[in-house]
Every structure is written in C-alpha cells, then in structure tokens.
Short mmCIF file of C-alpha atoms and ligand atoms in Angstrom, two decimals:
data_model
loop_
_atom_site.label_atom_id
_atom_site.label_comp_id
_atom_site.label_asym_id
_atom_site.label_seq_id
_atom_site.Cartn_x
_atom_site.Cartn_y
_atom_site.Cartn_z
CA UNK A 1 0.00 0.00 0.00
CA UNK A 2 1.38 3.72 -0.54
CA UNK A 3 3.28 4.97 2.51
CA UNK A 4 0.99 7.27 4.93
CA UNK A 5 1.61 10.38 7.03
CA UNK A 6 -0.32 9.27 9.84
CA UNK A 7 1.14 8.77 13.25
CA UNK A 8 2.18 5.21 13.42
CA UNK A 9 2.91 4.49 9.74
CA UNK A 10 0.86 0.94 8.63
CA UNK A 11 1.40 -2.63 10.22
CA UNK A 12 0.75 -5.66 8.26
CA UNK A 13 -2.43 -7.36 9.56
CA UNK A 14 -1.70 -9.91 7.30
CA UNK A 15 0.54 -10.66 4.38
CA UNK A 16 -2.14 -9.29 2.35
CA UNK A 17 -3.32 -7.03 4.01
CA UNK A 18 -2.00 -3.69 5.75
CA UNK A 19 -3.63 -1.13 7.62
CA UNK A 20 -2.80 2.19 8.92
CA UNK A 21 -1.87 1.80 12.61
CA UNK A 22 -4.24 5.01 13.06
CA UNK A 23 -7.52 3.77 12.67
CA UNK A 24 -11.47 4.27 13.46
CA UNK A 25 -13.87 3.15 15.97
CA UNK A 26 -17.39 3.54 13.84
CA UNK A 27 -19.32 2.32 17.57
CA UNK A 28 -20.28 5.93 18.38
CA UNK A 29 -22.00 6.71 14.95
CA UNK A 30 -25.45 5.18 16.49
CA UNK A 31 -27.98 6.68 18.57
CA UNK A 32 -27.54 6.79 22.15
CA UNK A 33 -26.80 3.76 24.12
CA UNK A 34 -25.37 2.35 20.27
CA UNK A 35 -28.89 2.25 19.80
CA UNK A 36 -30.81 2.81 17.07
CA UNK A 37 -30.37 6.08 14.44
CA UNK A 38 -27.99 8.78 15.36
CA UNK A 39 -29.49 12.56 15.90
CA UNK A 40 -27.12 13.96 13.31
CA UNK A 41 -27.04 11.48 10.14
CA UNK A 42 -25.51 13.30 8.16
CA UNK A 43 -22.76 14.20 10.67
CA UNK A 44 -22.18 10.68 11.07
CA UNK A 45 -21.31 10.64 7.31
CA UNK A 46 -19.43 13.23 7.83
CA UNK A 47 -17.22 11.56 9.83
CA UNK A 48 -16.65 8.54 8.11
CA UNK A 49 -15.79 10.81 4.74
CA UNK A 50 -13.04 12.80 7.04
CA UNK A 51 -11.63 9.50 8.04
CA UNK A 52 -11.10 8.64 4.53
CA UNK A 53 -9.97 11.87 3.56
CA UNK A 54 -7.42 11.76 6.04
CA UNK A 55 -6.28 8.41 4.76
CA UNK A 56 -7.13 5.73 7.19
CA UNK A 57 -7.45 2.28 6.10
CA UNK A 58 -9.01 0.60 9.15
CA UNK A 59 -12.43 0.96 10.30
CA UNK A 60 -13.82 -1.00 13.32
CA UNK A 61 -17.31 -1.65 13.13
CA UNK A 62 -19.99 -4.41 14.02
CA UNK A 63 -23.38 -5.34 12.76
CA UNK A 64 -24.90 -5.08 16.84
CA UNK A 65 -23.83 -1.31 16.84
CA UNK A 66 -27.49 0.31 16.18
CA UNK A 67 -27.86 -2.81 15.10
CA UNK A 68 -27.51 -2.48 11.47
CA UNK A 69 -27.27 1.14 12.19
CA UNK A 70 -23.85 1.82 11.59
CA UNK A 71 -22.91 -0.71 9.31
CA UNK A 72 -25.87 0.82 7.17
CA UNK A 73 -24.16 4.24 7.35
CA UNK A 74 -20.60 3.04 7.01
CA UNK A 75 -22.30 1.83 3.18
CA UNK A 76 -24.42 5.28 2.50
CA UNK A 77 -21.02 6.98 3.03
CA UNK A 78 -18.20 5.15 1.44
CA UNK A 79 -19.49 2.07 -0.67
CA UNK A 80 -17.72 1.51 -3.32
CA UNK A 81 -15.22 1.44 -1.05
CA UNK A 82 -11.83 2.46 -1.80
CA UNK A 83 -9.37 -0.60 -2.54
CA UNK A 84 -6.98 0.45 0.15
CA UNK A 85 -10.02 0.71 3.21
CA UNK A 86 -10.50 -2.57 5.40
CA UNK A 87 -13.92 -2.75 7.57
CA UNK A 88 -13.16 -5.13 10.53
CA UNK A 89 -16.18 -5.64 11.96
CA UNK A 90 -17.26 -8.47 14.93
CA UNK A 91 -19.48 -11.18 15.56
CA UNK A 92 -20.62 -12.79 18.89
CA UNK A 93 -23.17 -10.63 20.41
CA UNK A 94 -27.06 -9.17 19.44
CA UNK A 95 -29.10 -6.13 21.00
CA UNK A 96 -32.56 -6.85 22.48
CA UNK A 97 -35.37 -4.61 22.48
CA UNK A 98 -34.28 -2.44 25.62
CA UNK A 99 -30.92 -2.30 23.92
CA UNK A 100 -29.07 -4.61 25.85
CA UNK A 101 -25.94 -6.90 24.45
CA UNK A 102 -27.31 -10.34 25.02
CA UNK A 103 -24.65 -13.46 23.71
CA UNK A 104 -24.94 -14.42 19.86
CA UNK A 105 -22.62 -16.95 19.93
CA UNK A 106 -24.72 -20.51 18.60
CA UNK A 107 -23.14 -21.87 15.13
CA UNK A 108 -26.68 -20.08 13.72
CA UNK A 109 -26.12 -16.41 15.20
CA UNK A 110 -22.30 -16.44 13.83
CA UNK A 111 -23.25 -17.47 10.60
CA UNK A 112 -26.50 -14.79 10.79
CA UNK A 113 -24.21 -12.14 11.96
CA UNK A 114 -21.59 -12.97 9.24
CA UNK A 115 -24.31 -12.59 6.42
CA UNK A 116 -25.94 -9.55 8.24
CA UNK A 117 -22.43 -7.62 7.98
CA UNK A 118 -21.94 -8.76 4.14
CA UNK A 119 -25.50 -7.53 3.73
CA UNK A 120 -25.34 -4.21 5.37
CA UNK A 121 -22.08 -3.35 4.54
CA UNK A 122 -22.29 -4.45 0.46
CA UNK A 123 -19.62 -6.62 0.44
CA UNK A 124 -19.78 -10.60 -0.61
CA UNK A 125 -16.39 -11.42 1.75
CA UNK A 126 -15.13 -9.56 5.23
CA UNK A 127 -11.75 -8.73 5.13
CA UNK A 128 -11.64 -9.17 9.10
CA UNK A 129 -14.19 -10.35 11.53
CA UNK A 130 -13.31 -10.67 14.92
CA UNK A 131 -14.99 -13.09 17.15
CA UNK A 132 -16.04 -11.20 20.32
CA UNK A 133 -16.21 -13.66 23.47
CA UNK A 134 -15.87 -12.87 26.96
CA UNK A 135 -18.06 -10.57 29.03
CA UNK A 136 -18.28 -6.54 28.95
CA UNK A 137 -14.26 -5.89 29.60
CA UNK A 138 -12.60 -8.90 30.71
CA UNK A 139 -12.64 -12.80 29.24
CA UNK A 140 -14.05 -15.46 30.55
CA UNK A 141 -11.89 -18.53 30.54
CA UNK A 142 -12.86 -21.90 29.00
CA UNK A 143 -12.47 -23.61 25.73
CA UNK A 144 -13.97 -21.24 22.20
CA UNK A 145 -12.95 -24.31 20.38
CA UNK A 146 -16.27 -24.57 18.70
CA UNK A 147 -17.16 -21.28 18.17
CA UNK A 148 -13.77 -21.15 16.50
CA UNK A 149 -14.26 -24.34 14.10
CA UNK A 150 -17.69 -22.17 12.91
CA UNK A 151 -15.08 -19.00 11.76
CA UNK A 152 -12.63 -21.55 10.20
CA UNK A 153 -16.12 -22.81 7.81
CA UNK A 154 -16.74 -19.32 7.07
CA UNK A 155 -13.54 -18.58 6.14
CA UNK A 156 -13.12 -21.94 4.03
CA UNK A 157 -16.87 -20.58 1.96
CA UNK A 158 -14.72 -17.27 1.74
CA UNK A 159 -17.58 -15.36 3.46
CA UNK A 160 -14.23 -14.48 5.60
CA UNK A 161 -10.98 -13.41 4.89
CA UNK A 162 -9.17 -13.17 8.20
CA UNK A 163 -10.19 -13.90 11.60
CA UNK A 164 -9.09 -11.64 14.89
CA UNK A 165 -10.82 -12.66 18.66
CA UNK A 166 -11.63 -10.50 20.85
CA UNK A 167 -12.31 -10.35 24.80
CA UNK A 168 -9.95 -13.49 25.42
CA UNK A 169 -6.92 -14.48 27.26
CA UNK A 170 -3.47 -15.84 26.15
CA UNK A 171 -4.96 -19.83 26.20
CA UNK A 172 -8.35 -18.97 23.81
CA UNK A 173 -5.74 -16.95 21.29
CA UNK A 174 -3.38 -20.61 21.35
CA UNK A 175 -6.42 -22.95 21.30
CA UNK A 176 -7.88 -20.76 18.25
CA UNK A 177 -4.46 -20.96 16.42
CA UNK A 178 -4.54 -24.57 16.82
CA UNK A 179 -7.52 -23.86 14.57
CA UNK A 180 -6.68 -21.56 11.82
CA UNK A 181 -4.59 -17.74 11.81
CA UNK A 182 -5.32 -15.41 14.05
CA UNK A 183 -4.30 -11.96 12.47
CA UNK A 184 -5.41 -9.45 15.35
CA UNK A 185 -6.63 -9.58 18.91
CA UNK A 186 -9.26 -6.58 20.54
CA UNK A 187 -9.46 -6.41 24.31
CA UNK A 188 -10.01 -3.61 26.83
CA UNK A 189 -6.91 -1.80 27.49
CA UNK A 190 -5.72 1.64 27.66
CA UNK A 191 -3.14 3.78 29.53
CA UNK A 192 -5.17 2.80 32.83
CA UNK A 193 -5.88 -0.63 32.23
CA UNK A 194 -2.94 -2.48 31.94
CA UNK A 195 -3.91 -5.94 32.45
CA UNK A 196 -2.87 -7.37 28.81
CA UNK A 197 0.36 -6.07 29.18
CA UNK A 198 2.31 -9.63 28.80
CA UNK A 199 -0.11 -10.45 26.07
CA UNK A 200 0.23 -8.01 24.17
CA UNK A 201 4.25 -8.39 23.93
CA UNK A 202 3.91 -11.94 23.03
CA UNK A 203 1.36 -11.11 20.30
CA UNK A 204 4.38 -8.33 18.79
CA UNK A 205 6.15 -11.40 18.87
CA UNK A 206 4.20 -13.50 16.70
CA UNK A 207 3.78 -10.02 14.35
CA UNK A 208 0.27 -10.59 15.58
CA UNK A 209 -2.22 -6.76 15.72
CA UNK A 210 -3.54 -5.31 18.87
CA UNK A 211 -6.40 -3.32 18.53
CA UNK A 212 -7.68 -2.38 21.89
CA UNK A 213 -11.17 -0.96 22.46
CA UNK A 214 -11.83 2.09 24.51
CA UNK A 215 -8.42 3.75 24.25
CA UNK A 216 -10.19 6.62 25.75
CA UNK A 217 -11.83 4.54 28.27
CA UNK A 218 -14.86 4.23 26.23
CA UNK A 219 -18.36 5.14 28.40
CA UNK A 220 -16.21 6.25 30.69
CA UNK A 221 -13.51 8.55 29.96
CA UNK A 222 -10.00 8.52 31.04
CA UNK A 223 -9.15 10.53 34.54
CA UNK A 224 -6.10 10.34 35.55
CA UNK A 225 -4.16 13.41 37.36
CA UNK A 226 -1.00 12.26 36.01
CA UNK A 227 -2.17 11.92 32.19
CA UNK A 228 -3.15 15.44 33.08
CA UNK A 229 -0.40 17.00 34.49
CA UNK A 230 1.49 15.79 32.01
CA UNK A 231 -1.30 16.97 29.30
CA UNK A 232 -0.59 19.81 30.87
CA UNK A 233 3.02 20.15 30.54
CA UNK A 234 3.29 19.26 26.54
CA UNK A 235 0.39 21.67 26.24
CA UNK A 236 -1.21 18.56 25.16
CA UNK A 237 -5.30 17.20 25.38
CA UNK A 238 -5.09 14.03 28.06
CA UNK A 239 -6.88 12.18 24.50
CA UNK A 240 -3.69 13.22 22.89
CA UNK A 241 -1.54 11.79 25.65
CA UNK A 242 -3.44 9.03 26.24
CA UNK A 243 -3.43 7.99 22.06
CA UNK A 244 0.64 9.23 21.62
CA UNK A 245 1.38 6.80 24.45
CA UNK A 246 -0.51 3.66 23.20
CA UNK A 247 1.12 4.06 19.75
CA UNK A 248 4.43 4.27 21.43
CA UNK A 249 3.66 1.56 23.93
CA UNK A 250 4.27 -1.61 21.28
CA UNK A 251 4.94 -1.73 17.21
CA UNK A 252 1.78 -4.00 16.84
CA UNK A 253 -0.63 -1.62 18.32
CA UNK A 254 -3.42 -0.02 16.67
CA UNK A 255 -5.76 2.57 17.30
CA UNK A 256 -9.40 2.94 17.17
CA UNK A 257 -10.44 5.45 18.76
CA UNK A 258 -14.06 6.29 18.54
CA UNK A 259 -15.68 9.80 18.21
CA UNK A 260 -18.85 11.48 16.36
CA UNK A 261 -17.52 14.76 15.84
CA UNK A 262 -14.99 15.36 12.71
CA UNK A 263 -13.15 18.17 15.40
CA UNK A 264 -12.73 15.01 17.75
CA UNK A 265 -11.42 12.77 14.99
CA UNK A 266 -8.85 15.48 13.74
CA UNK A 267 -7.84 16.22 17.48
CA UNK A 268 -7.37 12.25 17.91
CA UNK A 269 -4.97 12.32 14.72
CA UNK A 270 -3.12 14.90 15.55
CA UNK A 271 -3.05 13.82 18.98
CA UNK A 272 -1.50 10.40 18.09
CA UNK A 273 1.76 12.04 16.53
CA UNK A 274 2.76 13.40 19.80
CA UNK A 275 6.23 12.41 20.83
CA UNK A 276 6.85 11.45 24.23
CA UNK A 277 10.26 11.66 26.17
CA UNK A 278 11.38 8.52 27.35
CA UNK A 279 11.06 10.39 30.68
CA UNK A 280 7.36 10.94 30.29
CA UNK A 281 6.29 7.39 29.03
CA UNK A 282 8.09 6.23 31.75
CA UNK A 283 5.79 8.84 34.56
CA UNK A 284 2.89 7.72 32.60
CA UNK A 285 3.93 3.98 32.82
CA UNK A 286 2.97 4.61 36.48
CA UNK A 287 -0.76 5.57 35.99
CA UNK A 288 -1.45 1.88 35.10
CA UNK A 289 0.99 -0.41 36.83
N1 LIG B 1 -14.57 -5.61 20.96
C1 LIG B 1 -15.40 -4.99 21.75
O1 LIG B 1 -16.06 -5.59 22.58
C2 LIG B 1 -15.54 -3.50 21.67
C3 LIG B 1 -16.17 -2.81 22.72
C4 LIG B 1 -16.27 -1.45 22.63
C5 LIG B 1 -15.76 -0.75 21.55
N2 LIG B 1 -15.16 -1.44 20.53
C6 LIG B 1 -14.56 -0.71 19.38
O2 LIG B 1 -13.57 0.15 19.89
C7 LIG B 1 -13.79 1.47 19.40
C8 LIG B 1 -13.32 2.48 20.41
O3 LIG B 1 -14.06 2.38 21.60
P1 LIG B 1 -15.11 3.47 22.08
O4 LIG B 1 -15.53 4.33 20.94
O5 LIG B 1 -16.18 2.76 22.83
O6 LIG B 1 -14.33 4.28 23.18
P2 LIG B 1 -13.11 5.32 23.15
O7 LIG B 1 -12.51 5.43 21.80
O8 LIG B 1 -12.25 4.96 24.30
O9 LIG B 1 -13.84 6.66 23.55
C9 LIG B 1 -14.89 7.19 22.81
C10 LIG B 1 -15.45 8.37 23.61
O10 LIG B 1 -14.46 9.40 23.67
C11 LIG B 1 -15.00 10.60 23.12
N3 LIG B 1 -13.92 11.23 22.36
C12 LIG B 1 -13.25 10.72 21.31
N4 LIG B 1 -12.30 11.57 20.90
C13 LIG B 1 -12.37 12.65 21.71
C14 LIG B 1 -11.67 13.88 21.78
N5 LIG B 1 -10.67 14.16 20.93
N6 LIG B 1 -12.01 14.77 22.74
C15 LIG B 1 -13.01 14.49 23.61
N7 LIG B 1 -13.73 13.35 23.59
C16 LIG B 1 -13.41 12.43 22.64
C17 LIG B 1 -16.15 10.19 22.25
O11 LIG B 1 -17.13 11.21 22.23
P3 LIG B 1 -17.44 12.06 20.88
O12 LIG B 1 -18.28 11.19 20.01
O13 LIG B 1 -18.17 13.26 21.41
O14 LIG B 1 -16.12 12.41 20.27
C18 LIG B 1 -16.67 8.95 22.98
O15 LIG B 1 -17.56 9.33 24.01
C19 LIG B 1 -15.30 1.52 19.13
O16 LIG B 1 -15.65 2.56 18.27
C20 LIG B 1 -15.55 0.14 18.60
O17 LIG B 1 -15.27 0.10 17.21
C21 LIG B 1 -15.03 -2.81 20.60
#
C-alpha cells in the first residue's frame, strides 16, 4: 500500500493485508446507548468521509452497533469502497429490544451475523471479523474451540478473509491458532488498564495486531491526574496523551479510537503524533501499573 503520514505508519495485519496503525472506531455513529439512528445522520457521514480523507485504512465496526445502524451508514457513506479501506467488523453478540448486548454466539447467530455484515455493509467477503467472546471488559476462561471451528467454515466458503478474537486471554488466542490464523486480537486496554500487558508483547512477537477498544476509556472517559499534568506540561489534550502513548507503547498496536464529531477525529490524529520523552512514558507507565 502507498506509505501514509499518519502517526504510526501501517502494520501488516496480514501478508495481504496492511492497515494504517491510526484507525477508526465507527461504535459511536449510532444513537444513544449504540442504539438505534444517530441525531445527526448526516454528521455521522461526515465523519466517516473525514476519516477517509485523512487516509485511514481501518475501520472498526460491528453489525450489533445500532444494530444495522452503523454498518448501514458506514455503506451510505463510502461504498464503493476504496481498494486500500479494510472494515473489521465483529461477531458474537445481538441487542434486544431495551438495547441490551445479550450473547450471539450458537453456530446459527455467527453465521447470521456474518451474512448480516456482508448484507449491510455491500460486500460478498469480510476482510476481518473478529470473534467477540468474553463478558463486557474482561474474558471469561474456558475452551472457544467450537465457536472457533464455525469462523474456520466461514472462512473456508470465503464469506471471511481473516479472523481476529476478541475479549480473550493468552490460552483462547493458542487454542484458536490450533484452529486456523489469528491476524489481530481486541481487548479492553488503555493507559489505565494495563492488564494485557504480557499479552500483548507476546502477540508483537508472533507479528500478531492489537487493537484495543476504549483507548479513551470508552463510556467512561479517562481521569487520571498524572495523564493530566502531564497533558498539561506538553500543552497537550489528556486524549492526545493518552493515544501518543498507546502508539508508542508496542509496534503492533493499533488505534481505534471512537468519536462522532470530525473536530474530535482530527484532534485524535493529531493527537496520536505526539512524541513522548522517554522520561514521560516512563511517569505515565505509572498511571497503570
Ligand atoms: N470488541 C469490543 O467488545 C468493543 C467494545 C467497545 C468498543 N469497541 C470498538 O472500539 C472502538 C473504540 O471504543 P469506544 O468508541 O467505545 O471508546 P473510546 O474510543 O475509548 O472513547 C470514545 C469516547 O471518547 C469521546 N472522544 C473521542 N475523541 C475525543 C476527543 N478528541 N475529545 C473528547 N472526547 C473524545 C467520544 O465522544 P465524541 O463522540 O463526542 O467524540 C466517545 O464518548 C469503538 O468505536 C468500537 O469500534 C469494541
């Protein structure tokens, strides 16, 4: 792929298939709750135009957000989609009527969820669909053999391309490899939450992806008076920090960040290209050991 300006440069997801490392949560393009239609269409457009524009080649995205919603929207605004732009979207869970995230993990939902995406997105193969286990932030141990054997026939139809996992631990990501490649892993982890530290070393390693979701801290934003005073110091957003030191945390790390404001998404680029001291990573280390 042609080189990029982004923060980060591009990592190879697979041989394939590269990606810049500065990417794009779509989640927050839905209504409230990532429920139903947003207030500001349009906007939401918007946004997914700028991200283009600014040349990023990875959007995160999932059939449940809305549902349909935003896979709908990521369509209306890009499709055809440019040659270089991978959608990685993510199976495993459904919304029920009061918009909660009930398990969709039967050999029937996968398969549904893998044909809703190809529907609502207008493609006829994924290029990545991660299988999303575990419960809201953390996994939950046990085998995903057979969840896993349901990805590998989906990928063997070529209704998949890759496969990534996400919400597991160190033994699900070796059991799945037993299985087929896995070419990127999403758990919860940010500057705070430090608890895939190890894992996410091993995975560099292997030249395996980590994507982690809410970089920001998601529904519940980042406070820490460190990240601050340091913000502070650089003359720097904490998002800024927060982003600059993820990138710089691991070569395999990417970012999805999710916003639905194009200001937001051009603060979280810019953000990202912030260099930090050794000194500084170091102080910041501190906020999530
Ligand atoms: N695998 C999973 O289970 C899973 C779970 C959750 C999310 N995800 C993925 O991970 C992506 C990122 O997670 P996330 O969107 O939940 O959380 P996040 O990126 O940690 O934070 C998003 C929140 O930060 C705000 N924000 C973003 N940029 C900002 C800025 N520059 N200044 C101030 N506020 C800013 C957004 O509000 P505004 O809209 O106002 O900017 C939004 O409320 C999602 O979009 C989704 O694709 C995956």
């Amino acid at each position: 792929m042609a080189t990029t300006t982004l923060p980060g440069g591009t990592y190879p997801l697979a041989d394939d298939l590269t990606v810049t490392r500065m990417g794009y949560g779509a989640m927050q393009l839905a209504g409230p709750g990532v429920f139903g239609p947003p207030a500001d269409r349009d906007g939401a457009i918007a946004v997914l135009r700028a991200v283009v524009e600014m040349g990023i080649t990875h959007i995160d995205t999932s059939d449940f957000y809305g549902p349909h919603v935003t896979n709908q929207i990521i369509k209306e605004a890009l499709h055809p989609y440019p040659a270089d732009l991978h959608l990685v979207t993510k199976i495993g869970g459904k919304r029920d009527a009061q918009g909660g995230w009930p398990h969709a993990r039967s050999r029937e939902e996968l398969i549904e969820a893998v044909h809703d995406n190809l529907t609502n997105l207008g493609l006829e193969q994924l290029d990545v669909v991660n299988l999303r286990l575990g419960g809201f932030d953390a996994p939950e141990p046990g085998s995903i053999a057979d969840k896993v054997e349901v990805m590998a026939e989906l990928q063997q139809q070529g209704l998949v391309k890759h496969v990534g996992l996400s919400t597991v631990n160190a033994e699900q990501i070796a059991e799945a490899q037993r299985i087929l490649p896995i070419v990127t892993v999403q758990n919860f982890y940010n500057i705070a939450n430090r608890q895939d530290d190890a894992l996410i070393d091993s995975l560099a390693a292997q030249g395996i992806s980590y994507a982690p979701y809410f970089p920001l801290g998601g529904f519940s934003p980042l406070q820490s008076s460190t990240l601050s005073d340091v913000a502070t110091r650089l003359e720097a957003t904490p998002m800024a920090v927060a982003l600059a030191w993820l990138l710089q945390r691991s070569p395999n790390m990417l970012l999805i960040p999710g916003t639905s404001s194009v200001a937001h998404l051009r603060d979280n680029v810019a953000g990202a290209s912030l260099e930090l001291p050794a000194d500084v990573v170091a102080e910041l280390d501190a906020i999530g050991a």
